[in-house]
Amino acid sequence: MDLLQRRIGGWGFEGERYPPSPELLAWLAERLGETTPLRGIDPSAVSVPPPQRLPALAVPVSQDPQDRLAHSRGQGITDLVRLRTGALPAAPDAVLRPTGDEQVEVILRCCAENGVQVIPWGGGTSVTGGVTTMPTRQPTVVLSLERMSGLVDLDRESGLATFGAGTSGPLLEGALGPHLLTVGHFPQSWELSTLGGWIVTRSSGQESLGYGSIDDLVAGLDLVAPAGRLRIPAQPASAAGPDLRELVLGSEGRLGVVTRATVRVRPQPPVQQVIGTMLPSWDQGLAAAAEVLRVGLPLTLLRLSDAAETEVALTLGMAHRPVLAPLARRWLAWQGVARGGCLLLSGAAGRVRAVRRALAQVRRLLRRYGGVGLGRSPGRQWLKDRFRHPYLRDALLDLGIATDTLETAAPWSRLAALARAVRQALDSALERDGERVAVLCHASHPYLDGASLYFTVFFRCPADPEAAIARWAIIKRVATEAVVAGGGTLSHHHGVGSWHAPWLEREVGSAGIRLLGAAAATLDPLGILNPHVLLDPIDRLEA
């Protein structure tokens, strides 16, 4: 999985495709209207500005134009549009690939002394502008951690494994596989994202209900900053003052570079099963999900799709059996679930008897809310496709349909109202331009006190890149305002980056911003590390 094999201006690896089905295209055409294909240019034809002069650094410096291009942006929709069309405001002046903490330390010291900005790079999968090179008079380098990868130490007795921060999801699980162990952290970006990236964005895997988020899985870590190193040893718990590990979690490279981390591992489960249940409505589904958490059923996954996302899921799931679709809808109506029903996926992992028992308990509970069991077929389809959906986004963009995602979290008492408010904001976002959007939503990553909401937005993408980005920026602004006004968090697991940064003070307050700024000034006095994320109040949505 060499980074050089990665697709530029799209997700994943060359040769991988996930084309949309005719049924999905018909569903989108009904809601958006006709679209015009977005024809991108060959990445080799993109003109990258000549690099600025750099000081002598301690590692080999790559100033290859394609290497710089590949490390200039993340994976948000504006990133893809700019990379595809060549409308690139800036690119890093070089890409550096250190092999150890000592090299990172020398690089950061040298860059601080010479006024060079540094963007730490893991998998480059940020969808919040977290690794975007901004136009600036200062030289900028990207510090890729791909050579600081792999299993460093394994403490089987304690259930602890130490990895280089540049270890991707497949490499991490591949190293644990021969030991029949797993971390259990599987975000949608799992194939490309890295352990260090998970840590600094407070990532949450799709099975966080059973395994926990990265916050729960990280026991210790090493961070290198211009002002020195921070080493947080792995402990089961500690009352030795405030938890500095928590300070690094979510820091997005602004405080320093995470170089390695120790994570909690556990035996691989012998069996994993996911079942589907149709609930009569979104509100009944949320109430049922909240009760599942209160009862404490031993699940790894709970994911409730709204009516629109359910319709798309069923359409896609039955695309190869179109005759069954109307029969299935009539059967659901006979069972008391008409159109507007919502699909709930419930997953469990472990020994066969324990999994069967947990899912049987879920079925009994959901029946009290009018749930109709669909068996394991929806779960098998979801497991098959869960890491492929970003490829579908690229295929739709080829056709002129842009897709973006946003997520938040809130307590159960505010969740339904927040979902309605964000959907209403998205539905009307482009009315002044005579444009429509299509919106899907699901609730996932449930907790005893609340859950995450995850929205997928489709809209027509103009051929002009600046017009496309301006259209996206309108959607992003109104959605973020609706999230903040509705009492949701700016981000549950995507992070703040540069696109959410202007709203951060409204969530943490001025004292919170000053506290974070003081931590950054202590570890990075000259502010060379990723200066446009987290603490930057400038609106950079159209950058």
CSV table of N, CA, C and O in Angstrom, one decimal, residues 69-168:
chain,number,residue,atom,x,y,z
A,69,LEU,N,2.1,17.5,-5.3
A,69,LEU,CA,0.6,17.5,-5.7
A,69,LEU,C,-0.2,16.5,-4.8
A,69,LEU,O,-1.2,16.9,-4.3
A,70,ALA,N,0.3,15.3,-4.7
A,70,ALA,CA,-0.4,14.3,-3.9
A,70,ALA,C,-0.5,14.6,-2.5
A,70,ALA,O,-1.4,14.1,-1.8
A,71,HIS,N,0.4,15.5,-2.0
A,71,HIS,CA,0.4,15.9,-0.5
A,71,HIS,C,-0.1,17.3,-0.3
A,71,HIS,O,0.1,17.8,0.8
A,72,SER,N,-0.8,17.8,-1.3
A,72,SER,CA,-1.2,19.2,-1.1
A,72,SER,C,-2.6,19.4,-0.5
A,72,SER,O,-2.9,20.4,0.1
A,73,ARG,N,-3.4,18.4,-0.6
A,73,ARG,CA,-4.8,18.5,-0.1
A,73,ARG,C,-5.2,17.1,0.6
A,73,ARG,O,-4.5,16.1,0.4
A,74,GLY,N,-6.3,17.2,1.3
A,74,GLY,CA,-6.9,16.0,1.9
A,74,GLY,C,-7.9,15.3,0.9
A,74,GLY,O,-7.7,15.3,-0.3
A,75,GLN,N,-9.1,14.9,1.5
A,75,GLN,CA,-10.1,14.1,0.8
A,75,GLN,C,-11.4,14.7,0.9
A,75,GLN,O,-12.4,14.0,0.6
A,76,GLY,N,-11.5,16.0,1.3
A,76,GLY,CA,-12.8,16.7,1.2
A,76,GLY,C,-13.3,17.0,-0.2
A,76,GLY,O,-12.5,16.9,-1.1
A,77,ILE,N,-14.5,17.3,-0.4
A,77,ILE,CA,-15.0,17.6,-1.7
A,77,ILE,C,-14.3,18.7,-2.4
A,77,ILE,O,-14.0,18.7,-3.6
A,78,THR,N,-14.0,19.8,-1.7
A,78,THR,CA,-13.2,20.9,-2.3
A,78,THR,C,-11.8,20.5,-2.7
A,78,THR,O,-11.3,20.9,-3.7
A,79,ASP,N,-11.2,19.6,-1.9
A,79,ASP,CA,-9.9,19.0,-2.2
A,79,ASP,C,-10.0,18.3,-3.6
A,79,ASP,O,-9.1,18.5,-4.4
A,80,LEU,N,-11.0,17.4,-3.7
A,80,LEU,CA,-11.1,16.6,-4.9
A,80,LEU,C,-11.3,17.5,-6.1
A,80,LEU,O,-10.8,17.3,-7.2
A,81,VAL,N,-12.2,18.5,-6.0
A,81,VAL,CA,-12.5,19.4,-7.1
A,81,VAL,C,-11.2,20.1,-7.6
A,81,VAL,O,-10.9,20.2,-8.8
A,82,ARG,N,-10.5,20.6,-6.6
A,82,ARG,CA,-9.3,21.4,-7.0
A,82,ARG,C,-8.2,20.5,-7.6
A,82,ARG,O,-7.5,20.8,-8.5
A,83,LEU,N,-8.0,19.3,-7.0
A,83,LEU,CA,-7.0,18.4,-7.6
A,83,LEU,C,-7.4,17.9,-9.0
A,83,LEU,O,-6.6,17.7,-9.8
A,84,ARG,N,-8.7,17.6,-9.2
A,84,ARG,CA,-9.2,17.1,-10.4
A,84,ARG,C,-9.1,18.1,-11.6
A,84,ARG,O,-8.8,17.8,-12.7
A,85,THR,N,-9.3,19.4,-11.2
A,85,THR,CA,-9.3,20.5,-12.2
A,85,THR,C,-8.0,21.3,-12.3
A,85,THR,O,-7.9,22.1,-13.2
A,86,GLY,N,-7.1,21.0,-11.4
A,86,GLY,CA,-5.9,21.8,-11.4
A,86,GLY,C,-6.0,23.2,-10.8
A,86,GLY,O,-5.0,24.0,-10.9
A,87,ALA,N,-7.1,23.5,-10.2
A,87,ALA,CA,-7.3,24.8,-9.6
A,87,ALA,C,-6.7,24.9,-8.2
A,87,ALA,O,-7.4,25.0,-7.2
A,88,LEU,N,-5.4,24.8,-8.2
A,88,LEU,CA,-4.7,24.6,-6.9
A,88,LEU,C,-4.1,25.9,-6.4
A,88,LEU,O,-3.2,26.4,-7.1
A,89,PRO,N,-4.6,26.5,-5.3
A,89,PRO,CA,-4.0,27.7,-4.8
A,89,PRO,C,-2.6,27.6,-4.3
A,89,PRO,O,-1.8,28.5,-4.4
A,90,ALA,N,-2.2,26.4,-3.8
A,90,ALA,CA,-0.9,26.2,-3.3
A,90,ALA,C,-0.5,24.7,-3.2
A,90,ALA,O,-1.4,23.9,-3.3
A,91,ALA,N,0.8,24.5,-3.1
A,91,ALA,CA,1.3,23.1,-2.9
A,91,ALA,C,2.5,23.2,-2.0
A,91,ALA,O,3.1,24.2,-1.9
A,92,PRO,N,2.8,22.1,-1.2
A,92,PRO,CA,3.9,22.2,-0.3
A,92,PRO,C,5.2,22.3,-1.1
A,92,PRO,O,5.3,21.9,-2.3
A,93,ASP,N,6.2,22.9,-0.5
A,93,ASP,CA,7.5,23.1,-1.2
A,93,ASP,C,8.3,21.8,-1.2
A,93,ASP,O,9.3,21.7,-2.0
A,94,ALA,N,8.0,20.9,-0.3
A,94,ALA,CA,8.7,19.6,-0.3
A,94,ALA,C,7.9,18.6,0.6
A,94,ALA,O,7.1,19.0,1.4
A,95,VAL,N,8.2,17.3,0.4
A,95,VAL,CA,7.7,16.2,1.2
A,95,VAL,C,8.9,15.6,1.9
A,95,VAL,O,9.9,15.2,1.2
A,96,LEU,N,8.8,15.5,3.2
A,96,LEU,CA,9.9,14.8,4.0
A,96,LEU,C,9.4,13.5,4.6
A,96,LEU,O,8.2,13.5,5.0
A,97,ARG,N,10.3,12.5,4.6
A,97,ARG,CA,9.9,11.2,5.1
A,97,ARG,C,10.9,10.7,6.2
A,97,ARG,O,11.8,9.9,5.8
A,98,PRO,N,10.8,11.2,7.4
A,98,PRO,CA,11.7,10.7,8.4
A,98,PRO,C,11.5,9.3,8.8
A,98,PRO,O,10.5,8.7,8.5
A,99,THR,N,12.5,8.7,9.4
A,99,THR,CA,12.5,7.3,9.8
A,99,THR,C,12.5,7.1,11.3
A,99,THR,O,12.4,6.0,11.8
A,100,GLY,N,12.6,8.2,12.1
A,100,GLY,CA,12.7,8.0,13.5
A,100,GLY,C,12.5,9.3,14.3
A,100,GLY,O,12.5,10.4,13.6
A,101,ASP,N,12.3,9.3,15.6
A,101,ASP,CA,12.0,10.4,16.4
A,101,ASP,C,13.1,11.5,16.3
A,101,ASP,O,12.9,12.7,16.3
A,102,GLU,N,14.4,11.0,16.2
A,102,GLU,CA,15.5,11.9,16.2
A,102,GLU,C,15.4,12.8,15.0
A,102,GLU,O,15.7,14.0,15.0
A,103,GLN,N,15.1,12.2,13.8
A,103,GLN,CA,15.0,12.9,12.6
A,103,GLN,C,13.9,13.9,12.7
A,103,GLN,O,14.0,15.1,12.2
A,104,VAL,N,12.7,13.5,13.2
A,104,VAL,CA,11.6,14.4,13.4
A,104,VAL,C,12.0,15.6,14.2
A,104,VAL,O,11.7,16.8,13.9
A,105,GLU,N,12.7,15.4,15.3
A,105,GLU,CA,13.2,16.4,16.2
A,105,GLU,C,14.1,17.4,15.5
A,105,GLU,O,13.9,18.6,15.6
A,106,VAL,N,15.0,16.9,14.7
A,106,VAL,CA,16.0,17.8,14.0
A,106,VAL,C,15.2,18.6,13.0
A,106,VAL,O,15.5,19.8,12.8
A,107,ILE,N,14.3,18.0,12.3
A,107,ILE,CA,13.5,18.7,11.2
A,107,ILE,C,12.7,19.8,11.8
A,107,ILE,O,12.7,21.0,11.3
A,108,LEU,N,12.0,19.5,12.9
A,108,LEU,CA,11.2,20.6,13.5
A,108,LEU,C,12.0,21.7,14.1
A,108,LEU,O,11.6,22.9,14.0
A,109,ARG,N,13.2,21.4,14.6
A,109,ARG,CA,14.0,22.5,15.2
A,109,ARG,C,14.5,23.3,14.0
A,109,ARG,O,14.5,24.6,14.1
A,110,CYS,N,15.0,22.7,12.9
A,110,CYS,CA,15.5,23.4,11.8
A,110,CYS,C,14.4,24.3,11.1
A,110,CYS,O,14.6,25.4,10.8
A,111,CYS,N,13.2,23.7,11.0
A,111,CYS,CA,12.1,24.5,10.4
A,111,CYS,C,11.7,25.7,11.3
A,111,CYS,O,11.4,26.7,10.8
A,112,ALA,N,11.7,25.5,12.6
A,112,ALA,CA,11.4,26.6,13.5
A,112,ALA,C,12.4,27.7,13.4
A,112,ALA,O,12.0,28.9,13.3
A,113,GLU,N,13.7,27.3,13.3
A,113,GLU,CA,14.7,28.3,13.2
A,113,GLU,C,14.7,29.1,11.9
A,113,GLU,O,15.1,30.3,11.8
A,114,ASN,N,14.1,28.5,10.8
A,114,ASN,CA,14.1,29.1,9.5
A,114,ASN,C,12.7,29.5,9.0
A,114,ASN,O,12.5,29.9,7.9
A,115,GLY,N,11.7,29.5,9.9
A,115,GLY,CA,10.4,30.0,9.5
A,115,GLY,C,9.7,29.1,8.5
A,115,GLY,O,8.9,29.6,7.7
A,116,VAL,N,9.9,27.8,8.6
A,116,VAL,CA,9.2,26.9,7.6
A,116,VAL,C,8.0,26.2,8.3
A,116,VAL,O,8.2,25.6,9.4
A,117,GLN,N,6.9,26.3,7.7
A,117,GLN,CA,5.7,25.7,8.2
A,117,GLN,C,5.7,24.2,7.9
A,117,GLN,O,6.2,23.8,6.9
A,118,VAL,N,5.2,23.4,8.9
A,118,VAL,CA,5.2,21.9,8.8
A,118,VAL,C,3.8,21.4,8.9
A,118,VAL,O,3.1,21.7,9.9
A,119,ILE,N,3.4,20.6,7.9
A,119,ILE,CA,2.1,19.9,8.0
A,119,ILE,C,2.3,18.4,8.2
A,119,ILE,O,2.8,17.7,7.3
A,120,PRO,N,2.1,17.9,9.4
A,120,PRO,CA,2.2,16.4,9.6
A,120,PRO,C,1.2,15.7,8.8
A,120,PRO,O,0.0,16.1,8.7
A,121,TRP,N,1.6,14.5,8.2
A,121,TRP,CA,0.8,13.8,7.3
A,121,TRP,C,0.8,12.3,7.6
A,121,TRP,O,1.8,11.7,7.7
A,122,GLY,N,-0.4,11.8,7.8
A,122,GLY,CA,-0.6,10.3,8.1
A,122,GLY,C,-1.0,9.6,6.8
A,122,GLY,O,-0.3,9.2,6.0
A,123,GLY,N,-2.4,9.5,6.7
A,123,GLY,CA,-2.9,9.0,5.5
A,123,GLY,C,-3.5,10.0,4.5
A,123,GLY,O,-4.0,9.6,3.4
A,124,GLY,N,-3.5,11.3,5.0
A,124,GLY,CA,-4.1,12.3,4.1
A,124,GLY,C,-5.6,12.2,3.8
A,124,GLY,O,-6.0,12.7,2.8
A,125,THR,N,-6.3,11.6,4.8
A,125,THR,CA,-7.7,11.4,4.5
A,125,THR,C,-8.6,12.4,5.1
A,125,THR,O,-9.9,12.3,5.2
A,126,SER,N,-8.1,13.5,5.6
A,126,SER,CA,-8.9,14.6,6.3
A,126,SER,C,-10.0,15.1,5.3
A,126,SER,O,-9.8,15.4,4.2
A,127,VAL,N,-11.2,15.2,5.9
A,127,VAL,CA,-12.3,15.8,5.2
A,127,VAL,C,-12.7,17.2,5.8
A,127,VAL,O,-13.8,17.6,5.6
A,128,THR,N,-11.8,17.8,6.6
A,128,THR,CA,-12.1,19.0,7.2
A,128,THR,C,-11.0,20.1,6.9
A,128,THR,O,-10.9,21.1,7.7
A,129,GLY,N,-10.2,19.9,5.9
A,129,GLY,CA,-9.1,20.8,5.6
A,129,GLY,C,-8.0,20.7,6.6
A,129,GLY,O,-7.2,21.7,6.7
A,130,GLY,N,-7.8,19.5,7.1
A,130,GLY,CA,-6.8,19.3,8.2
A,130,GLY,C,-5.4,19.2,7.6
A,130,GLY,O,-4.4,19.4,8.4
A,131,VAL,N,-5.2,18.9,6.4
A,131,VAL,CA,-3.8,18.8,5.8
A,131,VAL,C,-3.6,19.6,4.5
A,131,VAL,O,-2.8,19.3,3.7
A,132,THR,N,-4.4,20.7,4.4
A,132,THR,CA,-4.4,21.5,3.3
A,132,THR,C,-3.2,22.5,3.3
A,132,THR,O,-3.1,23.2,4.3
A,133,THR,N,-2.5,22.6,2.2
A,133,THR,CA,-1.4,23.6,2.1
A,133,THR,C,-2.1,24.9,1.7
A,133,THR,O,-2.7,25.0,0.6
A,134,MET,N,-1.9,25.9,2.5
A,134,MET,CA,-2.5,27.3,2.2
A,134,MET,C,-1.5,28.2,1.5
A,134,MET,O,-0.3,28.1,1.8
A,135,PRO,N,-2.0,29.1,0.7
A,135,PRO,CA,-1.0,30.1,0.1
A,135,PRO,C,-0.4,30.9,1.2
A,135,PRO,O,-1.1,31.4,2.1
A,136,THR,N,0.9,31.0,1.2
A,136,THR,CA,1.7,31.8,2.2
A,136,THR,C,3.0,32.1,1.7
A,136,THR,O,3.6,31.4,0.8
A,137,ARG,N,3.6,33.2,2.2
A,137,ARG,CA,5.0,33.6,1.8
A,137,ARG,C,6.0,32.7,2.5
A,137,ARG,O,7.1,32.6,2.0
A,138,GLN,N,5.6,32.0,3.6
A,138,GLN,CA,6.5,31.1,4.3
A,138,GLN,C,6.6,29.8,3.5
A,138,GLN,O,5.6,29.3,3.0
A,139,PRO,N,7.8,29.2,3.4
A,139,PRO,CA,7.9,27.9,2.9
A,139,PRO,C,7.1,26.9,3.7
A,139,PRO,O,6.9,27.1,4.9
A,140,THR,N,6.5,25.8,3.1
A,140,THR,CA,5.8,24.8,3.8
A,140,THR,C,6.2,23.4,3.3
A,140,THR,O,6.4,23.2,2.1
A,141,VAL,N,6.4,22.6,4.3
A,141,VAL,CA,6.8,21.2,4.0
A,141,VAL,C,5.8,20.3,4.6
A,141,VAL,O,5.2,20.6,5.6
A,142,VAL,N,5.6,19.1,4.0
A,142,VAL,CA,4.7,18.1,4.5
A,142,VAL,C,5.6,17.0,5.1
A,142,VAL,O,6.6,16.6,4.5
A,143,LEU,N,5.3,16.6,6.4
A,143,LEU,CA,6.1,15.6,7.1
A,143,LEU,C,5.3,14.3,7.1
A,143,LEU,O,4.4,14.1,7.9
A,144,SER,N,5.7,13.5,6.1
A,144,SER,CA,5.0,12.2,6.0
A,144,SER,C,5.6,11.2,6.9
A,144,SER,O,6.8,11.0,7.0
A,145,LEU,N,4.7,10.4,7.7
A,145,LEU,CA,5.2,9.5,8.6
A,145,LEU,C,5.1,8.0,8.1
A,145,LEU,O,5.1,7.1,8.9
A,146,GLU,N,5.0,7.9,6.8
A,146,GLU,CA,4.8,6.5,6.2
A,146,GLU,C,6.0,5.6,6.5
A,146,GLU,O,5.8,4.4,6.5
A,147,ARG,N,7.2,6.1,6.7
A,147,ARG,CA,8.3,5.3,7.1
A,147,ARG,C,8.5,5.0,8.6
A,147,ARG,O,9.4,4.3,9.0
A,148,MET,N,7.6,5.6,9.3
A,148,MET,CA,7.6,5.4,10.8
A,148,MET,C,6.3,4.5,11.1
A,148,MET,O,5.4,4.9,11.6
A,149,SER,N,6.4,3.3,10.6
A,149,SER,CA,5.3,2.4,10.6
A,149,SER,C,5.7,1.0,11.1
A,149,SER,O,6.8,0.6,11.1
A,150,GLY,N,4.7,0.3,11.5
A,150,GLY,CA,4.9,-1.1,11.9
A,150,GLY,C,4.8,-1.4,13.4
A,150,GLY,O,4.8,-0.4,14.2
A,151,LEU,N,4.8,-2.6,13.8
A,151,LEU,CA,4.7,-3.1,15.2
A,151,LEU,C,6.1,-2.9,15.8
A,151,LEU,O,7.1,-3.4,15.4
A,152,VAL,N,6.1,-2.2,16.9
A,152,VAL,CA,7.3,-1.9,17.7
A,152,VAL,C,7.5,-2.9,18.9
A,152,VAL,O,8.6,-3.4,19.1
A,153,ASP,N,6.4,-3.1,19.5
A,153,ASP,CA,6.5,-4.0,20.7
A,153,ASP,C,5.1,-4.6,21.0
A,153,ASP,O,4.1,-3.9,20.7
A,154,LEU,N,5.0,-5.8,21.5
A,154,LEU,CA,3.8,-6.4,21.9
A,154,LEU,C,3.9,-7.0,23.3
A,154,LEU,O,4.7,-7.8,23.6
A,155,ASP,N,3.0,-6.6,24.2
A,155,ASP,CA,2.9,-7.1,25.5
A,155,ASP,C,1.6,-7.8,25.6
A,155,ASP,O,0.6,-7.3,26.0
A,156,ARG,N,1.7,-9.1,25.3
A,156,ARG,CA,0.5,-10.0,25.3
A,156,ARG,C,-0.2,-10.1,26.6
A,156,ARG,O,-1.4,-10.1,26.8
A,157,GLU,N,0.6,-10.1,27.7
A,157,GLU,CA,0.1,-10.3,29.0
A,157,GLU,C,-0.8,-9.1,29.4
A,157,GLU,O,-1.8,-9.3,30.0
A,158,SER,N,-0.4,-7.9,29.0
A,158,SER,CA,-1.1,-6.7,29.4
A,158,SER,C,-2.1,-6.3,28.3
A,158,SER,O,-2.9,-5.4,28.5
A,159,GLY,N,-2.0,-7.0,27.1
A,159,GLY,CA,-2.9,-6.6,26.0
A,159,GLY,C,-2.6,-5.2,25.5
A,159,GLY,O,-3.5,-4.4,25.2
A,160,LEU,N,-1.3,-5.0,25.3
A,160,LEU,CA,-0.8,-3.7,24.8
A,160,LEU,C,0.1,-3.9,23.6
A,160,LEU,O,1.0,-4.8,23.6
A,161,ALA,N,-0.1,-3.1,22.5
A,161,ALA,CA,0.8,-3.2,21.3
A,161,ALA,C,1.2,-1.7,21.0
A,161,ALA,O,0.4,-0.8,21.0
A,162,THR,N,2.5,-1.6,20.7
A,162,THR,CA,3.1,-0.3,20.3
A,162,THR,C,3.4,-0.3,18.8
A,162,THR,O,4.0,-1.2,18.3
A,163,PHE,N,2.9,0.8,18.1
A,163,PHE,CA,3.1,0.9,16.7
A,163,PHE,C,3.7,2.3,16.4
A,163,PHE,O,3.5,3.2,17.1
A,164,GLY,N,4.4,2.4,15.2
A,164,GLY,CA,4.7,3.6,14.7
A,164,GLY,C,3.5,4.4,14.3
A,164,GLY,O,2.5,3.7,13.8
A,165,ALA,N,3.5,5.7,14.4
A,165,ALA,CA,2.2,6.5,14.1
A,165,ALA,C,1.8,6.4,12.7
A,165,ALA,O,0.6,6.6,12.4
A,166,GLY,N,2.7,6.1,11.8
A,166,GLY,CA,2.4,6.0,10.4
A,166,GLY,C,1.8,4.7,9.9
A,166,GLY,O,1.6,4.5,8.7
A,167,THR,N,1.4,3.8,10.8
A,167,THR,CA,0.9,2.5,10.5
A,167,THR,C,-0.6,2.7,10.1
A,167,THR,O,-1.4,3.2,10.8
A,168,SER,N,-0.9,2.2,8.9
A,168,SER,CA,-2.3,2.2,8.4
A,168,SER,C,-3.1,1.1,9.0
A,168,SER,O,-2.6,0.2,9.6
